[in-house]
Amino acid sequence: MKAARTAYPIRWRVMDALEAVAGILWPRFFRAGTPYLMLAPAILLVGLLVLGLWQMADASFRTLDTNTFLLSEDYSLANYKRAVTESLFITVAGRSLVGSIIVTVLTLVISFPYAYVMVRTPSATLRKFLLIALFLPFFIGQVVRAYGWLIILGNQGMVNEAFGLIGIAPMRLLYNYPAVLFGLVQYMMPFAVLMLAPALTAIPEEIEAAAGSLGADWVRTFRHVVLPMARPGFVGAGLVVLTLSLTDFAIPAMLGGGSQDFIANAIYDQFFRTSDQGLGATLALLLVAVGSLLVGLVFTLFGAGTLAMGRVKA
Amino acid sequence: MPDAANAATARDGRGEAPIAVSVRHVNMVYNGQHAVKDASFDLPKGNFLTILGPSGSGKTTLLRMIAGFGAPTSGNIVINGRAVGAVPPHRRSIGMVFQKLALFPHMTAAENVAFPLKMRRRDARTIPDKVERYLNLVRLGGLGDRRIHQLSGGQQQRVAIARALVFEPDLLLLDEPLAALDRKLREEMQLEFRRIQRELGVTTINVTHDQREALVVSDEIIVMDKGEIQQKAQPTETYRQPNNPFVANFIGVTNFLQGKALSFEAEGEVRFLHGDVVLRGRAGSAAASLGNGREVRGALRAEQIRIAAEEAALTGLDTVVSGEVEDAIFEGERVVYEISVPALDGAILRVFDHDVVGHTQFEAGRRVFLGWTVKDVLVFAG
Ligand SMILES: Nc1ncnc2c1ncn2[C@@H]1O[C@H](COP(=O)(O)OP(=O)(O)O)[C@@H](O)[C@H]1O
Ligand SMILES: [Mg+2]
């Protein structure tokens, strides 16, 4: 019997024991449920979100009583009416929408060459450099970065000083719409590049070479081959940039200096300045609705891109 | 460039086909290493040339330079009389079938075939007809509307060929497009390449590491090793008269017998000493390199060695030795023997017996006799 014992090492027997215990706690016929059990935390988180949304939906139908600073008991559409008629909100919504679309287009245009070079360069050093340069802003954080822009673009900032040297009068580079868009593009670029890179990696270099040998110069290779094949990447990156910039708070707040509010800033004001939770909730829900509408529109126009799920077609 | 001038005038001389491609002293250096070293050859119009060599021998590099992907470090490439040094691929008239086919997955088969016509701005009205004609040529009539992923491996090959040929290029380049196919399909496609090439008469350069493919499809074969051209010859000559031990070893199954040259005789016969035995063969290298005392190698193809149970059955052969069967492998159309020969210092010779039906198979341990003639042994320097 001794030989048999050594042939069956202690580690295996421990595993056997563990398995037996697991069998009692989680019997075999439950096994099919294991994958769903692993989904539970995610479902819980999404559930909480839905719960919150429900609360907000409830609040959005109640108006603020300016005497008691409490929400009214009765339900009405007053908040929604204010949101879609008051010029302040219409301006903010228009600014956010137009801004996020401009930011999305600019970001994609700027990110593509970056991602392309990063994926295609034969030099490992250059690739590493581009990757690090891409991730660096992530480590810095949004607030510090925006502060950096203040230093560079401020009235006594580096850019204005440089202008001064060549005799151009200092100008206001901050607290205007272009500054906010500029900041957003810079903030969104890493996201776009990171979503475009895998899509470009999936296009074999041979395909581009083939297009060349078949008579396409690089412009037509890009238009007829790379662009259509990278479309999932563009759609995915576009969606992420669009939704993130539409809902961004920090950059309009810091680089806009209060004069260039986006929707999130308006919501913040309602919740934490005016304490009108009803109106804040209304704006928040409208933002969710507009965002979903935009995403749905992109989905129907261009397909779901890299965000699409489901089995890979053979 | 005197060489290029020669190439251009070569056509007049003996009524030969004009030169389609002329490669002159082409080098490609990556990180100080030669991927292609001093390659030179001429390819007459309408010819089917195969570049054959092991993986990493520089075949793709050479082909890509001809196609215009990456200029040579030095040297010249002339296509139809035009030096193409700095001409980008899309300005050359070259159809290429890539190793991984590189079909456009977002287009149908017909759109893939139409692509080069559109890129080359051919008359839009003629495009559908042309596409159909070339789909028929590769026997894909009626499948034009399929997406690439709806086609089988062999059908995808055919789309790639049609796409590379539809714009009637001066030159067709094939970079091992058959390597990934299973054997039956590969052999079928080899014959297809040959049929289509003959039908259109398009000058073709094919790259492969498959010696059988090279022998079957080509008018001429260039054998490459370590970036250098080893031999350029017709398939039969490449097989019968290899230039050096590498070619002899790479194509076919060859036994090598190391030795020291004894004498170089009239009619190119060489005697050399292998162990204590004097062997005879015909010179495979220049006479000067086979002088007395030089290190030489005799190359003896496995199918040139006769095998018999009795010595008497081998009378009339120049060399007859006895040996013992170490291993016998039945391959269907032939039996491959490994036989140790004490008279040759215990060398193991590989021997084919093609008369599988007529002969009984010798078992391991069995004593047998082997024989060959002087002209079966090619003697190389080294
Ligand atoms: N772009 C490249 N950079 C560096 N080395 C390369 C490159 N392309 C090929 N090589 C080297 O050149 C040699 C020949 O490669 P290749 O032409 O692909 O051989 P083959 O096609 O015969 O297998 C190989 O040693 C390979 O590593
Ligand atoms: Mg290769």
XYZ file of C-alpha atoms and ligand atoms in Angstrom:
724
model
C 0.000 0.000 0.000
C 2.969 2.292 0.657
C 3.768 2.558 -3.025
C 0.226 3.611 -3.806
C 0.414 6.361 -1.184
C 3.529 7.910 -2.621
C 2.054 7.668 -6.090
C -0.872 9.771 -4.867
C 0.724 12.956 -3.577
C -0.595 14.913 -0.639
C -1.462 17.900 -2.833
C -3.894 15.824 -4.863
C -5.558 14.501 -1.746
C -5.997 18.034 -0.378
C -7.592 19.023 -3.665
C -9.885 16.004 -3.458
C -10.971 17.029 0.032
C -11.595 20.608 -1.068
C -13.632 19.380 -3.981
C -15.704 17.189 -1.692
C -16.454 20.162 0.570
C -17.299 22.307 -2.440
C -19.602 19.518 -3.600
C -21.588 19.751 -0.399
C -21.788 23.552 -0.380
C -22.528 23.863 -4.079
C -23.954 20.572 -5.353
C -23.311 19.418 -8.860
C -26.780 20.234 -10.151
C -26.166 23.876 -9.236
C -23.129 23.967 -11.470
C -25.030 25.262 -14.454
C -25.849 28.327 -12.370
C -22.205 29.171 -11.564
C -21.672 31.585 -14.479
C -24.829 33.466 -13.508
C -23.647 33.676 -9.928
C -20.521 35.418 -11.183
C -22.754 37.968 -12.883
C -24.401 38.838 -9.581
C -22.095 41.747 -8.529
C -22.518 43.418 -11.901
C -26.272 42.995 -11.792
C -26.308 44.416 -8.277
C -24.393 47.526 -9.407
C -26.612 48.100 -12.416
C -29.622 47.511 -10.171
C -28.494 50.257 -7.802
C -28.126 52.579 -10.761
C -31.645 51.810 -11.909
C -32.878 52.406 -8.396
C -31.185 55.814 -8.378
C -32.679 56.656 -11.733
C -36.085 55.726 -10.431
C -35.634 58.082 -7.471
C -34.587 60.853 -9.828
C -37.521 60.220 -12.111
C -39.745 60.635 -9.093
C -38.037 63.888 -8.060
C -38.139 65.300 -11.559
C -41.918 65.549 -11.421
C -41.937 67.611 -8.220
C -41.213 71.329 -8.063
C -39.206 73.140 -5.404
C -41.150 75.059 -2.855
C -39.016 78.175 -2.389
C -40.488 78.812 1.067
C -39.685 75.478 2.640
C -36.946 74.377 0.266
C -38.716 71.044 0.013
C -40.051 69.268 -3.047
C -43.782 69.494 -3.609
C -46.042 66.551 -2.878
C -47.939 66.782 -6.128
C -46.574 65.770 -9.493
C -46.334 68.073 -12.509
C -44.362 68.600 -15.694
C -43.247 72.056 -14.595
C -39.567 71.118 -14.374
C -39.559 69.686 -17.874
C -41.266 72.772 -19.174
C -38.581 74.966 -17.603
C -35.828 72.785 -18.961
C -36.978 73.042 -22.550
C -38.111 76.665 -22.531
C -35.692 78.659 -20.382
C -33.001 80.119 -22.579
C -30.210 79.362 -20.103
C -30.815 75.635 -20.375
C -31.291 75.732 -24.124
C -27.984 77.555 -24.515
C -26.188 75.103 -22.247
C -27.678 72.102 -24.016
C -26.812 73.481 -27.438
C -23.286 74.319 -26.329
C -22.759 70.806 -24.912
C -24.218 69.040 -27.934
C -22.399 71.043 -30.581
C -19.250 71.000 -28.473
C -19.230 67.258 -27.983
C -19.790 66.648 -31.689
C -16.937 68.997 -32.639
C -14.730 67.382 -29.988
C -15.584 63.900 -31.286
C -14.714 64.749 -34.881
C -11.497 66.562 -33.950
C -10.418 63.833 -31.556
C -10.942 61.085 -34.128
C -9.075 63.044 -36.809
C -6.138 63.715 -34.499
C -6.089 60.284 -32.853
C -6.090 58.232 -36.020
C -2.574 59.146 -37.214
C -1.282 58.707 -33.685
C -2.835 55.242 -33.364
C -1.720 54.330 -36.864
C 1.909 55.219 -36.259
C 1.816 53.525 -32.873
C 0.506 50.291 -34.385
C 2.532 50.290 -37.606
C 5.932 51.643 -36.653
C 8.714 49.064 -36.969
C 10.579 50.842 -34.146
C 9.800 49.359 -30.746
C 11.264 52.446 -29.067
C 8.915 54.818 -30.856
C 5.965 52.576 -30.036
C 6.871 52.574 -26.348
C 7.356 56.318 -26.355
C 3.943 56.884 -27.959
C 2.283 54.526 -25.484
C 3.855 56.211 -22.474
C 3.032 59.673 -23.799
C -0.542 58.442 -24.161
C -0.839 57.094 -20.622
C 0.976 59.914 -18.857
C -2.106 62.201 -18.716
C -4.032 59.361 -17.033
C -1.550 59.417 -14.172
C -1.781 63.181 -13.858
C -5.541 63.421 -13.496
C -8.014 65.899 -14.883
C -7.727 68.643 -12.312
C -3.961 68.923 -12.392
C -4.049 68.834 -16.162
C -6.567 71.646 -16.378
C -4.394 73.614 -13.978
C -1.505 73.003 -16.341
C -3.517 74.617 -19.085
C -4.089 77.630 -16.867
C -0.336 78.002 -16.497
C 0.271 77.648 -20.202
C -2.682 79.591 -21.579
C -3.231 82.157 -18.811
C -2.807 85.893 -19.397
C 0.734 85.688 -18.009
C 1.129 82.158 -19.330
C 3.843 80.750 -21.526
C 1.975 81.214 -24.779
C 1.213 84.859 -24.152
C 4.780 85.498 -23.082
C 5.991 83.935 -26.307
C 3.544 86.145 -28.191
C 4.931 89.118 -26.316
C 8.439 88.322 -27.538
C 7.332 88.594 -31.154
C 5.287 91.696 -30.448
C 1.784 90.333 -30.274
C -0.351 91.820 -27.519
C -1.438 89.322 -24.859
C -4.852 87.886 -25.567
C -7.396 85.921 -23.603
C -6.835 82.286 -24.421
C -8.806 80.906 -21.515
C -12.412 80.948 -20.330
C -13.878 80.743 -23.787
C -15.498 78.055 -25.890
C -12.415 77.097 -27.945
C -10.405 76.653 -24.742
C -12.995 74.186 -23.433
C -13.087 72.267 -26.724
C -9.305 72.259 -26.839
C -9.112 70.883 -23.316
C -11.731 68.235 -24.072
C -9.936 67.055 -27.224
C -6.709 66.754 -25.313
C -8.475 64.864 -22.549
C -10.283 62.489 -24.933
C -7.366 61.625 -27.185
C -6.009 58.725 -25.103
C -9.426 57.094 -25.016
C -9.806 57.406 -28.769
C -6.297 56.138 -29.497
C -6.759 53.186 -27.158
C -9.976 52.235 -28.934
C -8.613 52.772 -32.442
C -5.367 50.852 -31.903
C -6.902 47.352 -31.649
C -9.043 48.014 -34.714
C -5.938 48.995 -36.675
C -3.957 46.058 -35.326
C -6.679 43.821 -36.732
C -5.940 45.085 -40.263
C -3.010 43.058 -41.613
C -0.242 45.146 -43.147
C -0.429 42.824 -46.115
C -3.894 44.179 -46.890
C -2.522 47.687 -47.259
C 0.357 46.383 -49.354
C -2.164 44.541 -51.523
C -4.162 47.724 -52.067
C -0.928 49.414 -53.147
C -0.014 46.729 -55.628
C -3.555 46.861 -57.011
C -3.123 50.534 -57.859
C -4.306 52.489 -54.823
C -2.134 55.323 -53.523
C -2.183 55.892 -49.770
C -5.162 58.241 -49.875
C -7.322 55.725 -51.698
C -5.951 52.862 -49.611
C -7.043 54.814 -46.553
C -10.469 55.640 -47.976
C -11.366 52.288 -49.507
C -9.576 49.833 -47.261
C -8.304 51.140 -43.924
C -11.288 53.347 -43.102
C -13.987 50.731 -43.812
C -12.003 48.025 -42.074
C -11.287 50.238 -39.057
C -14.900 51.394 -38.864
C -15.694 49.418 -35.717
C -12.815 51.215 -34.013
C -13.977 54.615 -35.217
C -17.558 53.964 -34.101
C -16.455 52.669 -30.709
C -14.009 55.527 -30.149
C -16.556 58.059 -31.415
C -19.233 56.809 -29.031
C -16.931 56.900 -26.042
C -15.639 60.385 -26.837
C -19.110 61.699 -27.631
C -20.707 60.481 -24.417
C -17.743 61.395 -22.209
C -17.479 64.934 -23.551
C -21.241 65.475 -23.589
C -21.343 64.679 -19.885
C -18.028 66.195 -18.854
C -17.939 68.478 -15.858
C -14.377 69.348 -14.912
C -13.040 70.821 -18.125
C -15.924 73.193 -18.884
C -15.817 74.233 -15.228
C -12.091 74.935 -15.140
C -11.247 76.060 -18.657
C -14.631 77.737 -19.160
C -14.414 79.622 -15.890
C -18.171 79.476 -15.319
C -18.980 81.137 -18.616
C -18.924 77.984 -20.718
C -21.115 75.584 -18.722
C -21.982 72.190 -20.133
C -25.046 70.225 -19.045
C -23.238 68.553 -16.162
C -22.304 71.971 -14.751
C -25.911 73.095 -14.941
C -27.010 69.959 -13.147
C -24.374 70.525 -10.489
C -25.685 74.051 -9.956
C -29.228 72.796 -9.487
C -28.262 70.099 -7.030
C -25.622 71.892 -4.972
C -26.175 75.618 -5.447
C -29.912 76.204 -5.900
C -30.734 72.927 -4.173
C -33.518 72.391 -6.692
C -33.306 68.631 -6.774
C -36.395 68.390 -8.929
C -34.955 70.488 -11.728
C -31.521 68.862 -11.327
C -33.089 65.441 -11.700
C -34.996 66.633 -14.749
C -31.848 67.898 -16.426
C -30.003 64.712 -15.543
C -32.733 62.542 -17.022
C -32.877 64.654 -20.158
C -29.107 64.255 -20.489
C -29.474 60.491 -20.177
C -32.225 60.584 -22.799
C -30.259 62.728 -25.256
C -27.130 60.625 -24.752
C -29.043 57.397 -25.350
C -30.674 58.909 -28.411
C -27.283 59.887 -29.835
C -25.824 56.457 -29.142
C -28.873 54.817 -30.707
C -28.534 57.076 -33.739
C -24.873 56.145 -34.187
C -25.754 52.481 -33.752
C -28.375 52.566 -36.465
C -26.236 54.647 -38.834
C -22.866 52.927 -38.424
C -23.436 49.704 -36.513
C -22.291 49.139 -32.977
C -18.583 49.155 -33.758
C -16.099 47.576 -31.370
C -18.750 47.911 -28.694
C -20.853 45.373 -30.579
C -21.081 42.054 -28.902
C -22.107 38.609 -29.986
C -20.273 35.775 -31.575
C -17.676 36.428 -34.222
C -18.854 35.551 -37.698
C -16.897 32.650 -39.150
C 24.690 50.171 -66.383
C 26.208 47.775 -68.900
C 24.253 44.811 -67.537
C 20.911 46.504 -67.988
C 21.942 47.396 -71.536
C 22.750 43.752 -72.166
C 19.366 42.755 -70.872
C 17.654 45.192 -73.177
C 19.436 43.971 -76.272
C 19.236 40.288 -75.390
C 15.936 39.993 -77.214
C 17.411 40.645 -80.674
C 20.250 38.140 -80.484
C 18.744 34.708 -80.978
C 15.093 35.515 -81.445
C 14.408 34.921 -77.769
C 11.521 36.495 -75.888
C 12.273 40.012 -74.652
C 13.351 40.410 -71.065
C 10.466 41.298 -68.753
C 12.364 41.583 -65.502
C 16.030 42.197 -64.999
C 17.475 42.097 -61.498
C 21.014 43.446 -61.257
C 23.284 43.035 -58.204
C 20.439 43.644 -55.797
C 21.187 43.722 -52.074
C 18.887 44.185 -49.127
C 20.465 44.703 -45.742
C 18.504 44.650 -42.462
C 20.465 45.608 -39.349
C 23.772 44.756 -40.986
C 22.490 41.363 -42.159
C 22.016 40.588 -45.830
C 18.442 39.385 -46.401
C 19.258 39.350 -50.123
C 22.843 39.347 -51.344
C 23.981 40.314 -54.836
C 20.997 38.817 -56.637
C 21.071 39.016 -60.438
C 18.854 37.346 -63.009
C 16.890 37.980 -66.173
C 13.375 36.753 -66.759
C 12.077 36.530 -70.340
C 8.506 37.632 -71.064
C 5.872 34.963 -70.578
C 8.092 32.787 -68.390
C 7.050 31.119 -65.156
C 9.909 31.476 -62.685
C 9.906 29.951 -59.228
C 12.140 31.162 -56.438
C 12.693 28.152 -54.212
C 14.414 28.169 -50.857
C 14.040 27.374 -47.183
C 12.231 29.721 -44.819
C 14.276 32.860 -44.163
C 16.328 32.550 -47.336
C 15.201 35.971 -48.576
C 12.529 34.977 -51.101
C 9.843 37.325 -49.829
C 12.333 40.156 -49.499
C 13.387 39.760 -53.132
C 9.794 39.536 -54.321
C 8.732 42.587 -52.330
C 11.546 44.629 -53.841
C 10.342 43.680 -57.315
C 6.800 44.663 -56.301
C 8.063 47.993 -54.970
C 7.660 47.491 -51.215
C 11.026 48.576 -49.918
C 13.799 49.788 -52.205
C 16.962 47.676 -52.459
C 19.906 48.784 -50.335
C 21.836 48.685 -53.603
C 21.374 47.343 -57.106
C 18.877 47.814 -59.919
C 15.578 46.314 -60.920
C 14.408 46.869 -64.494
C 10.847 45.936 -65.511
C 10.026 46.089 -69.199
C 13.060 48.247 -69.882
C 12.212 50.770 -67.144
C 14.372 51.065 -64.048
C 11.818 51.007 -61.226
C 14.047 52.084 -58.328
C 11.808 54.753 -56.792
C 8.501 53.856 -58.462
C 5.888 53.115 -55.762
C 3.883 49.870 -55.993
C 0.692 51.530 -57.211
C 2.528 52.970 -60.221
C 3.948 49.594 -61.218
C 1.915 47.214 -63.261
C 2.332 44.226 -61.000
C -0.296 41.818 -59.726
C 0.612 40.146 -56.475
C -0.966 37.260 -54.605
C 0.092 37.453 -50.989
C 1.004 34.727 -48.554
C -2.177 35.369 -46.554
C -4.127 36.411 -49.683
C -4.942 39.863 -48.258
C -8.448 39.889 -49.711
C -10.668 42.764 -48.597
C -13.125 41.269 -46.104
C -15.557 44.177 -46.381
C -16.136 43.562 -50.089
C -17.707 40.770 -52.108
C -15.628 38.560 -54.390
C -16.647 40.642 -57.403
C -15.860 43.909 -55.592
C -12.441 42.562 -54.731
C -11.805 41.779 -58.379
C -13.162 45.158 -59.478
C -10.951 47.027 -56.994
C -7.787 47.284 -59.133
C -9.827 48.369 -62.155
C -11.418 51.162 -60.147
C -8.120 52.206 -58.590
C -6.525 52.287 -62.029
C -9.447 54.334 -63.334
C -10.419 51.969 -66.109
C -13.562 52.752 -68.071
C -16.374 52.072 -65.602
C -18.624 50.576 -68.299
C -16.165 47.787 -69.052
C -15.589 46.824 -65.407
C -18.521 44.419 -64.801
C -17.752 42.444 -67.979
C -14.102 42.229 -67.154
C -14.777 41.114 -63.593
C -17.082 38.404 -64.841
C -14.566 37.235 -67.419
C -11.829 36.865 -64.824
C -14.130 35.204 -62.295
C -14.948 32.699 -65.026
C -11.260 32.287 -65.813
C -10.616 31.164 -62.249
C -13.814 29.091 -62.346
C -15.772 31.181 -59.867
C -18.573 32.123 -62.245
C -21.750 32.890 -60.292
C -20.001 33.338 -56.931
C -19.207 37.024 -57.392
C -21.801 38.172 -54.872
C -20.373 36.114 -52.055
C -18.537 37.759 -49.216
C -14.979 36.593 -48.720
C -15.794 34.712 -45.513
C -18.521 32.806 -47.363
C -15.945 31.225 -49.673
C -13.816 28.141 -49.069
C -10.034 28.339 -48.883
C -9.609 27.243 -52.478
C -12.239 29.697 -53.694
C -10.519 32.534 -51.826
C -7.283 31.605 -53.596
C -9.089 31.954 -56.884
C -10.466 35.381 -55.981
C -6.950 36.501 -55.092
C -5.637 35.282 -58.447
C -8.443 36.952 -60.396
C -7.870 40.199 -58.504
C -4.156 40.138 -59.261
C -4.697 39.446 -62.964
C -7.804 41.409 -63.915
C -5.934 44.632 -64.716
C -3.624 42.731 -67.079
C -0.393 43.450 -65.223
C 3.029 43.078 -66.832
C 4.051 40.759 -64.068
C 2.365 38.371 -61.634
C 4.009 37.739 -58.269
C 2.993 34.850 -56.016
C 4.324 34.781 -52.463
C 3.637 31.254 -51.240
C -0.115 31.670 -51.506
C -0.576 27.899 -51.429
C 1.486 27.222 -48.316
C -1.513 27.086 -45.989
C -3.617 24.700 -48.086
C -3.893 20.979 -47.532
C -1.945 18.830 -49.918
C -4.711 17.836 -52.307
C -5.995 21.368 -52.728
C -2.446 22.675 -53.024
C -1.645 20.322 -55.871
C -4.902 21.202 -57.586
C -4.125 24.919 -57.288
C -0.587 24.423 -58.593
C -2.027 23.040 -61.788
C -4.530 25.907 -61.855
C -1.718 28.464 -61.635
C -0.017 26.759 -64.523
C -3.165 26.581 -66.637
C -4.048 30.232 -66.057
C -0.482 31.383 -66.593
C -0.314 29.557 -69.927
C -3.739 30.784 -70.960
C -2.813 34.438 -70.353
C 0.904 34.167 -71.048
C 1.619 36.507 -68.136
C 5.189 36.643 -66.856
C 5.122 35.107 -63.388
C 7.432 34.886 -60.400
C 6.335 32.356 -57.827
C 7.926 31.954 -54.404
C 7.806 28.686 -52.515
C 9.683 26.405 -50.171
C 7.958 23.379 -51.710
C 10.349 21.676 -54.124
C 7.591 19.637 -55.695
C 5.625 22.764 -56.521
C 8.722 24.365 -58.032
C 9.384 21.337 -60.223
C 5.757 21.010 -61.327
C 4.824 24.575 -62.244
C 7.975 26.343 -63.414
C 9.771 27.037 -66.645
C 12.773 27.961 -64.554
C 13.776 27.663 -60.906
C 15.996 29.919 -58.844
C 17.230 28.205 -55.700
C 18.061 30.594 -52.855
C 19.855 30.080 -49.585
C 20.862 32.666 -46.982
C 19.919 35.495 -49.310
C 22.054 34.263 -52.190
C 20.995 32.754 -55.487
C 22.460 29.260 -55.659
C 21.300 28.197 -59.077
C 19.017 29.299 -61.892
C 18.033 26.543 -64.284
C 15.151 24.632 -65.777
C 13.483 22.167 -63.406
C 15.013 19.054 -64.982
C 18.467 20.577 -64.963
C 18.092 21.791 -61.380
C 17.300 18.243 -60.425
C 19.826 16.432 -62.598
C 22.685 18.860 -62.453
C 22.626 20.743 -59.139
C 25.293 23.437 -58.888
C 26.389 22.735 -55.356
C 25.685 20.533 -52.344
C 22.992 22.877 -51.031
C 20.885 22.534 -54.160
C 21.544 18.803 -54.334
C 20.403 18.449 -50.739
C 17.436 20.813 -50.898
C 15.813 19.180 -53.902
C 15.311 15.440 -53.710
C 16.848 13.041 -51.221
C 20.614 12.928 -51.526
C 23.339 10.926 -49.790
C 26.653 12.697 -49.258
C 29.980 10.864 -49.146
C 32.803 13.005 -47.743
C 36.294 12.380 -49.101
C 39.617 13.620 -50.479
C 40.130 14.067 -54.220
C 42.683 11.719 -55.780
C 42.683 12.561 -59.425
C 40.764 14.493 -62.022
C 40.493 12.550 -65.227
C 39.376 13.088 -68.761
C 35.636 13.551 -69.410
C 35.177 15.081 -65.969
C 35.543 11.888 -63.991
C 36.813 12.345 -60.447
C 38.292 9.721 -58.157
C 38.169 10.343 -54.437
C 39.026 8.498 -51.281
C 36.211 7.871 -48.808
C 37.715 6.090 -45.808
C 39.761 3.366 -47.426
C 37.583 3.089 -50.511
C 38.229 4.769 -53.818
C 34.979 6.135 -55.271
C 34.348 7.554 -58.700
C 31.949 10.242 -59.859
C 31.563 13.088 -62.311
C 32.686 16.624 -61.525
C 29.948 18.905 -60.157
C 32.240 21.852 -59.396
C 35.014 23.534 -61.390
C 37.950 21.242 -62.124
C 40.375 23.504 -60.245
C 38.511 22.997 -56.987
C 38.655 19.207 -57.321
C 42.457 18.876 -57.531
C 44.478 16.266 -55.723
C 44.060 16.306 -51.945
C 41.120 18.718 -51.880
C 38.156 18.033 -49.623
C 35.256 16.859 -51.759
C 31.731 15.536 -51.341
C 30.068 13.004 -53.569
C 26.296 13.441 -53.921
C 24.274 10.337 -54.687
C 20.500 10.493 -55.079
C 18.448 7.910 -53.195
C 16.587 6.807 -56.332
C 19.821 6.219 -58.295
C 20.927 3.437 -55.985
C 19.826 -0.045 -57.076
C 19.111 -2.555 -54.319
C 19.161 -6.344 -54.611
C 19.414 -9.485 -52.501
C 22.157 -10.983 -54.658
C 25.338 -9.349 -55.904
C 24.797 -11.029 -59.263
C 21.685 -8.958 -59.885
C 23.800 -5.790 -59.968
C 26.401 -6.762 -62.578
C 27.199 -3.981 -64.999
C 27.094 -1.238 -62.335
C 30.352 0.605 -61.633
C 30.193 0.412 -57.848
C 28.642 -2.403 -55.841
C 28.776 -2.606 -52.039
C 27.076 -4.740 -49.457
C 25.170 -3.418 -46.487
C 22.652 -4.157 -43.782
C 19.094 -2.851 -43.670
C 18.688 -0.572 -40.624
C 15.174 0.546 -41.353
C 12.560 0.093 -44.047
C 9.725 2.626 -44.400
C 6.818 1.712 -46.633
C 5.440 4.912 -48.229
C 3.032 3.399 -50.710
C 4.534 4.220 -54.074
C 8.019 3.470 -52.759
C 9.956 1.882 -49.942
C 12.628 4.041 -48.275
C 15.536 2.023 -46.901
C 18.247 3.148 -44.530
C 21.211 0.920 -45.074
C 24.533 0.917 -43.252
C 27.507 0.144 -45.460
C 30.646 -1.114 -43.660
C 32.780 -0.632 -46.766
C 31.940 3.104 -46.672
C 33.029 3.588 -43.058
C 29.596 2.559 -41.805
C 27.864 5.382 -43.693
C 24.070 5.147 -43.723
C 22.680 5.430 -47.249
C 19.089 6.249 -48.017
C 17.777 4.190 -50.900
C 14.422 4.244 -52.706
C 12.905 1.103 -54.140
C 10.114 2.090 -56.513
C 9.212 -1.436 -57.593
C 6.992 -1.908 -54.562
C 4.716 -4.428 -56.230
C 7.467 -6.478 -57.910
C 9.895 -6.726 -54.962
C 9.401 -8.265 -51.580
C 10.356 -5.794 -48.887
C 13.690 -6.359 -47.118
C 13.350 -6.462 -43.356
C 15.672 -4.727 -40.884
C 18.894 -6.704 -40.290
C 18.835 -8.235 -43.744
C 22.086 -8.243 -45.778
C 21.628 -6.585 -49.191
C 23.703 -5.304 -52.096
C 23.695 -1.746 -53.415
C 24.956 -0.546 -56.787
C 25.307 2.611 -58.849
C 27.207 3.974 -61.831
C 29.914 6.628 -62.031
C 27.566 9.228 -63.518
C 25.162 8.853 -60.554
C 27.732 10.449 -58.252
C 28.207 14.224 -58.524
C 31.415 15.407 -56.884
C 31.469 18.881 -55.310
C 34.267 20.796 -53.687
C 33.992 21.107 -49.892
N 11.444 44.001 -42.288
C 12.477 43.253 -41.875
N 13.294 43.696 -40.902
C 14.352 42.960 -40.487
N 14.675 41.760 -40.982
C 13.900 41.257 -41.955
C 12.761 41.971 -42.458
N 12.188 41.229 -43.434
C 12.927 40.115 -43.527
N 13.950 40.124 -42.656
C 14.969 39.079 -42.506
O 15.445 38.753 -43.784
C 15.608 37.362 -43.921
C 14.835 36.859 -45.122
O 13.461 36.949 -44.861
P 12.365 36.583 -45.942
O 12.654 37.325 -47.192
O 11.030 36.823 -45.316
O 12.594 35.038 -46.152
P 11.645 33.955 -46.843
O 10.523 34.647 -47.517
O 12.539 33.241 -47.778
O 11.187 33.050 -45.747
C 15.158 36.733 -42.632
O 16.305 36.436 -41.876
C 14.346 37.799 -41.967
O 14.470 37.725 -40.583
Mg 8.357 34.386 -47.180
